[in-house]
CSV table of N, CA and C in Angstrom, one decimal:
chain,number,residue,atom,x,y,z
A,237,UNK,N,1.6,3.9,-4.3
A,237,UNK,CA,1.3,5.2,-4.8
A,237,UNK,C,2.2,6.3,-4.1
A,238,UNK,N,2.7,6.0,-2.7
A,238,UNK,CA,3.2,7.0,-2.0
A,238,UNK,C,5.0,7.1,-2.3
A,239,UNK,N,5.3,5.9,-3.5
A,239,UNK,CA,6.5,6.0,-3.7
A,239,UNK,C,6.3,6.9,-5.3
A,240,UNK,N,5.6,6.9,-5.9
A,240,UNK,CA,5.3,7.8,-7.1
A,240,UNK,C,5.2,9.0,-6.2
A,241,UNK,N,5.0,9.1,-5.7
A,241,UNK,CA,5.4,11.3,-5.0
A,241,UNK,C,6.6,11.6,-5.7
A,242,UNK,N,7.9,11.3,-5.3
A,242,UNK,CA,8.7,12.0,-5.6
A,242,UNK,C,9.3,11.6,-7.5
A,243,UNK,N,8.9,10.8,-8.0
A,243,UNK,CA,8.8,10.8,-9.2
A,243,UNK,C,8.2,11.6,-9.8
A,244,UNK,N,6.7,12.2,-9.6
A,244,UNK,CA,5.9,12.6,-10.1
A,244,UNK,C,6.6,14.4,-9.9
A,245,UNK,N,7.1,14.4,-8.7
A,245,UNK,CA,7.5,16.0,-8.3
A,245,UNK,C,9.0,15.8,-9.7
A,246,UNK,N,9.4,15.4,-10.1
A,246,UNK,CA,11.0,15.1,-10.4
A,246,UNK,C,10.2,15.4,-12.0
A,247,UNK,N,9.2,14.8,-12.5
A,247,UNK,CA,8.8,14.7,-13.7
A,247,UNK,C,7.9,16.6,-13.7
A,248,UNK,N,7.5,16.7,-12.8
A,248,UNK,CA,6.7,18.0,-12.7
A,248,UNK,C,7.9,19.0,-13.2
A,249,UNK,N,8.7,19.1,-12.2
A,249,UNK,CA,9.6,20.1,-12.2
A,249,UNK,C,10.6,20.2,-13.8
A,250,UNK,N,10.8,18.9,-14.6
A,250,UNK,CA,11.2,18.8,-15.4
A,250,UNK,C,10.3,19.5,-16.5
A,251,UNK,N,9.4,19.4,-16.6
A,251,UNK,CA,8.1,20.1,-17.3
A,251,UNK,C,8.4,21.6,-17.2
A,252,UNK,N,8.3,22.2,-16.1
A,252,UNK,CA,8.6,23.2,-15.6
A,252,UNK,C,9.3,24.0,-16.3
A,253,UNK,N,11.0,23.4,-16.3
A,253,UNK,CA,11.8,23.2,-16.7
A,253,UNK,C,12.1,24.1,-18.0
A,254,UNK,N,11.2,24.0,-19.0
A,254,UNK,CA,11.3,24.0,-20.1
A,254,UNK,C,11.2,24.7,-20.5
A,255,UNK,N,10.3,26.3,-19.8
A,255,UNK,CA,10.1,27.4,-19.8
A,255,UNK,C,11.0,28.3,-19.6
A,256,UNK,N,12.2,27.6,-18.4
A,256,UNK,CA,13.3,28.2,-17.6
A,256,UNK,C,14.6,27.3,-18.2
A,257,UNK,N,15.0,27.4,-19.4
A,257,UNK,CA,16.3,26.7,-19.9
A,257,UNK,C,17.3,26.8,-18.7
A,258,UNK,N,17.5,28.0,-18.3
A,258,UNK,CA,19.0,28.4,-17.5
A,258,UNK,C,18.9,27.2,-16.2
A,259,UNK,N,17.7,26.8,-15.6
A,259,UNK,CA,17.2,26.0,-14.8
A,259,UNK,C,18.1,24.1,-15.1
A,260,UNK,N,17.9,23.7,-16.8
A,260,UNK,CA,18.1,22.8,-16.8
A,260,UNK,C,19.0,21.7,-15.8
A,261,UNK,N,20.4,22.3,-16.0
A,261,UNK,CA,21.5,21.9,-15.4
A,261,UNK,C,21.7,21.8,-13.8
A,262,UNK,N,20.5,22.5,-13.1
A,262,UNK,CA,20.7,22.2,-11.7
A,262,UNK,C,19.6,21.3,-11.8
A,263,UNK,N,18.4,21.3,-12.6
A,263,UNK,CA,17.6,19.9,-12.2
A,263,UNK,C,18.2,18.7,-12.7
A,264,UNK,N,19.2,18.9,-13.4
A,264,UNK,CA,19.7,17.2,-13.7
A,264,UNK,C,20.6,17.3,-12.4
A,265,UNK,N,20.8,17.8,-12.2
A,265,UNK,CA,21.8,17.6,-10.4
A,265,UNK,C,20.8,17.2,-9.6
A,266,UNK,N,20.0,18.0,-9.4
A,266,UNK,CA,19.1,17.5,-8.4
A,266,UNK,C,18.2,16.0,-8.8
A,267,UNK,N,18.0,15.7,-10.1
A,267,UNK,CA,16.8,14.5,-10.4
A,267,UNK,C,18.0,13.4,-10.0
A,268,UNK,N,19.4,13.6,-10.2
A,268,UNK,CA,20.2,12.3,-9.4
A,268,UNK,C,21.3,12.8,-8.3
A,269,UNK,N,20.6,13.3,-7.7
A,269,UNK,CA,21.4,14.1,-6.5
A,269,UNK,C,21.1,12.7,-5.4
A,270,UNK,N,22.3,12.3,-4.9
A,270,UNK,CA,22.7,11.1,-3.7
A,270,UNK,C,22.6,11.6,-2.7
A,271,UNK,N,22.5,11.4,-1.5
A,271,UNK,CA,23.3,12.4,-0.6
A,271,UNK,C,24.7,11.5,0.3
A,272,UNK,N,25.9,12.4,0.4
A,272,UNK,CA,26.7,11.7,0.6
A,272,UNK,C,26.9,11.1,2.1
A,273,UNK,N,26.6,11.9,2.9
A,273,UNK,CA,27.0,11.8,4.0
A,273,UNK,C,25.1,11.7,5.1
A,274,UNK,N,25.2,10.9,5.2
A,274,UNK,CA,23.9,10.4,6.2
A,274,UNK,C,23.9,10.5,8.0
A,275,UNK,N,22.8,11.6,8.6
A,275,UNK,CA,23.0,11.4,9.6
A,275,UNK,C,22.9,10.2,10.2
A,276,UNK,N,23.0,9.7,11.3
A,276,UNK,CA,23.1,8.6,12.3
A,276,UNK,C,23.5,9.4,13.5
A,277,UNK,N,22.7,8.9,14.3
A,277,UNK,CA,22.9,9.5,16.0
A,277,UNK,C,22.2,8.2,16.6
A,278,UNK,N,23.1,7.8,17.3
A,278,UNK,CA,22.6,6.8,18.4
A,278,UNK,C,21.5,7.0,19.0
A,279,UNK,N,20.8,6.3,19.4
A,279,UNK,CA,19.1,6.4,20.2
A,279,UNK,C,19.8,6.8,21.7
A,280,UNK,N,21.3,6.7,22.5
A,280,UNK,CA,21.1,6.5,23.7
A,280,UNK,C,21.7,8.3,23.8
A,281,UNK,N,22.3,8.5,22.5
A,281,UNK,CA,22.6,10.3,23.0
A,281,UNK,C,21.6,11.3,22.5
A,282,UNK,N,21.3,11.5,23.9
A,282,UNK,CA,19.7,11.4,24.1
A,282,UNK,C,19.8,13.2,23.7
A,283,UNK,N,21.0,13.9,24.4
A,283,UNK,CA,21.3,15.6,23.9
A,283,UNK,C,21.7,15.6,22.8
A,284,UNK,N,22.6,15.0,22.0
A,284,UNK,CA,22.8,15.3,20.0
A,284,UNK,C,21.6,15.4,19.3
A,285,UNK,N,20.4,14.1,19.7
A,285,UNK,CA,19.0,14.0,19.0
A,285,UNK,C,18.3,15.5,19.2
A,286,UNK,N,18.4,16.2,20.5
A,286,UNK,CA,17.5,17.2,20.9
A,286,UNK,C,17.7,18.3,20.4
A,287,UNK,N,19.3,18.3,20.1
A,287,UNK,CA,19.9,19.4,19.5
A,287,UNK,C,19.4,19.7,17.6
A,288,UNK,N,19.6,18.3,16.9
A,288,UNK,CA,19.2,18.3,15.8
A,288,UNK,C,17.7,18.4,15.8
A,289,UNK,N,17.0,18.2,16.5
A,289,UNK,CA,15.5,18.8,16.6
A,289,UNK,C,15.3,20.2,17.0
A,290,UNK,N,16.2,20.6,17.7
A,290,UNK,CA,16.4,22.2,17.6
A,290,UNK,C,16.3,22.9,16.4
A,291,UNK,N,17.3,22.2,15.4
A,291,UNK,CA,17.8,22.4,14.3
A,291,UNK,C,16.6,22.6,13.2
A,292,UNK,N,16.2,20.9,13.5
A,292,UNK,CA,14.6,20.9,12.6
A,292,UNK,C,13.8,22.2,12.0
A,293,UNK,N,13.9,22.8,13.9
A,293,UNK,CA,12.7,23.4,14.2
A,293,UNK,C,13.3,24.8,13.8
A,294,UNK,N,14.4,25.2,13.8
A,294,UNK,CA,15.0,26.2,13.2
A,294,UNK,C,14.7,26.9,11.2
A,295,UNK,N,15.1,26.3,10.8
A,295,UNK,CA,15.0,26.4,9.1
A,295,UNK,C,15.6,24.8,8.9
A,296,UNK,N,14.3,24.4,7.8
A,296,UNK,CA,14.2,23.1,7.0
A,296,UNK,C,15.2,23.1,6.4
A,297,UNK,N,15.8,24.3,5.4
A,297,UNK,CA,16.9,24.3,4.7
A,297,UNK,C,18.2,24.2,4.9
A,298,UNK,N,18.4,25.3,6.0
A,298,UNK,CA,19.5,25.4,6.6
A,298,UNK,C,20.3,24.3,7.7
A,299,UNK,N,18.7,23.3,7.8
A,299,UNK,CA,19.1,22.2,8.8
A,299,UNK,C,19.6,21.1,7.8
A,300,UNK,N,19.2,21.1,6.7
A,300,UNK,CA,19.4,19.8,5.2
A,300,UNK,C,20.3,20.1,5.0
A,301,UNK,N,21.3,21.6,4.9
A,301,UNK,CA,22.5,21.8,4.8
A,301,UNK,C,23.4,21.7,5.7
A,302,UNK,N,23.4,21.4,7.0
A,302,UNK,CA,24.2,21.1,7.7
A,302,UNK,C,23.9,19.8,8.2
A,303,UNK,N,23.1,19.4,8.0
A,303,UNK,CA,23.1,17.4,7.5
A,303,UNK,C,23.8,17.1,7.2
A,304,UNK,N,24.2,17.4,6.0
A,304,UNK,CA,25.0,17.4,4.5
A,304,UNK,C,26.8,17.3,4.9
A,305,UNK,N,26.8,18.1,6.2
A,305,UNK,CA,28.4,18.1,6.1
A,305,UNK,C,28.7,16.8,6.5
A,306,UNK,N,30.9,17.0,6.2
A,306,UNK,CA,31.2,15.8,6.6
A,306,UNK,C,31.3,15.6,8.0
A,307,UNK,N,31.0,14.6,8.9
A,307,UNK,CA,30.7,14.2,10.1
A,307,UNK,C,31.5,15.0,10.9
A,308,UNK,N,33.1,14.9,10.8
A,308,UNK,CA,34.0,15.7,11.8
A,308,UNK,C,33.3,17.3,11.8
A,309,UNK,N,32.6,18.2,10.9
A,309,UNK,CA,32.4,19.8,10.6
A,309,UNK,C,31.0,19.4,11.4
A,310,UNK,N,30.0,18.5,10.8
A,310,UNK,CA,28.8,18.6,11.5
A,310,UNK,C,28.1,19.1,12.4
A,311,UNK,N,28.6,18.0,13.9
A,311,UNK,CA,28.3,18.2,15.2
A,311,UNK,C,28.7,19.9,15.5
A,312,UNK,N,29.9,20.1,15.0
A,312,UNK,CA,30.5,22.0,15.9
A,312,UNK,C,29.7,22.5,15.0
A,313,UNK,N,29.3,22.4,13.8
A,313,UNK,CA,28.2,23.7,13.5
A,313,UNK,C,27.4,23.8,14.0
């Protein structure tokens, strides 16, 4: 059941959708949006982890966007 969540949000939003045409074309980006670049931080660098939990704790959004970069840009933002 807890893997139908994000289908159900993906089908909601599409509903939604329908009312807001101009909307369409970023929810089909988003209903197969990948992400390209995946964080990974070693368990033993124990200050990069604390820092991205800084981040966390900072803005949700603004931390998903700087997730997002490519590895070399990441860490210095």
């Amino acid at each position: 059941s807890l893997s139908l969540i994000p289908i159900m949000l993906k089908i909601s939003s599409l509903y939604q959708s329908i009312f807001h045409p101009s909307e369409i074309s970023a929810l089909i980006q988003f209903i197969f949006y990948k992400p390209k670049n995946i964080l990974e931080i070693k368990p033993e660098n124990k200050q990069k982890i604390r820092c991205y939990e800084f981040l966390d704790q900072t803005s949700r959004s603004f931390a998903a966007v700087i997730k997002q970069l490519d590895d070399a840009v990441r860490d210095a933002v």
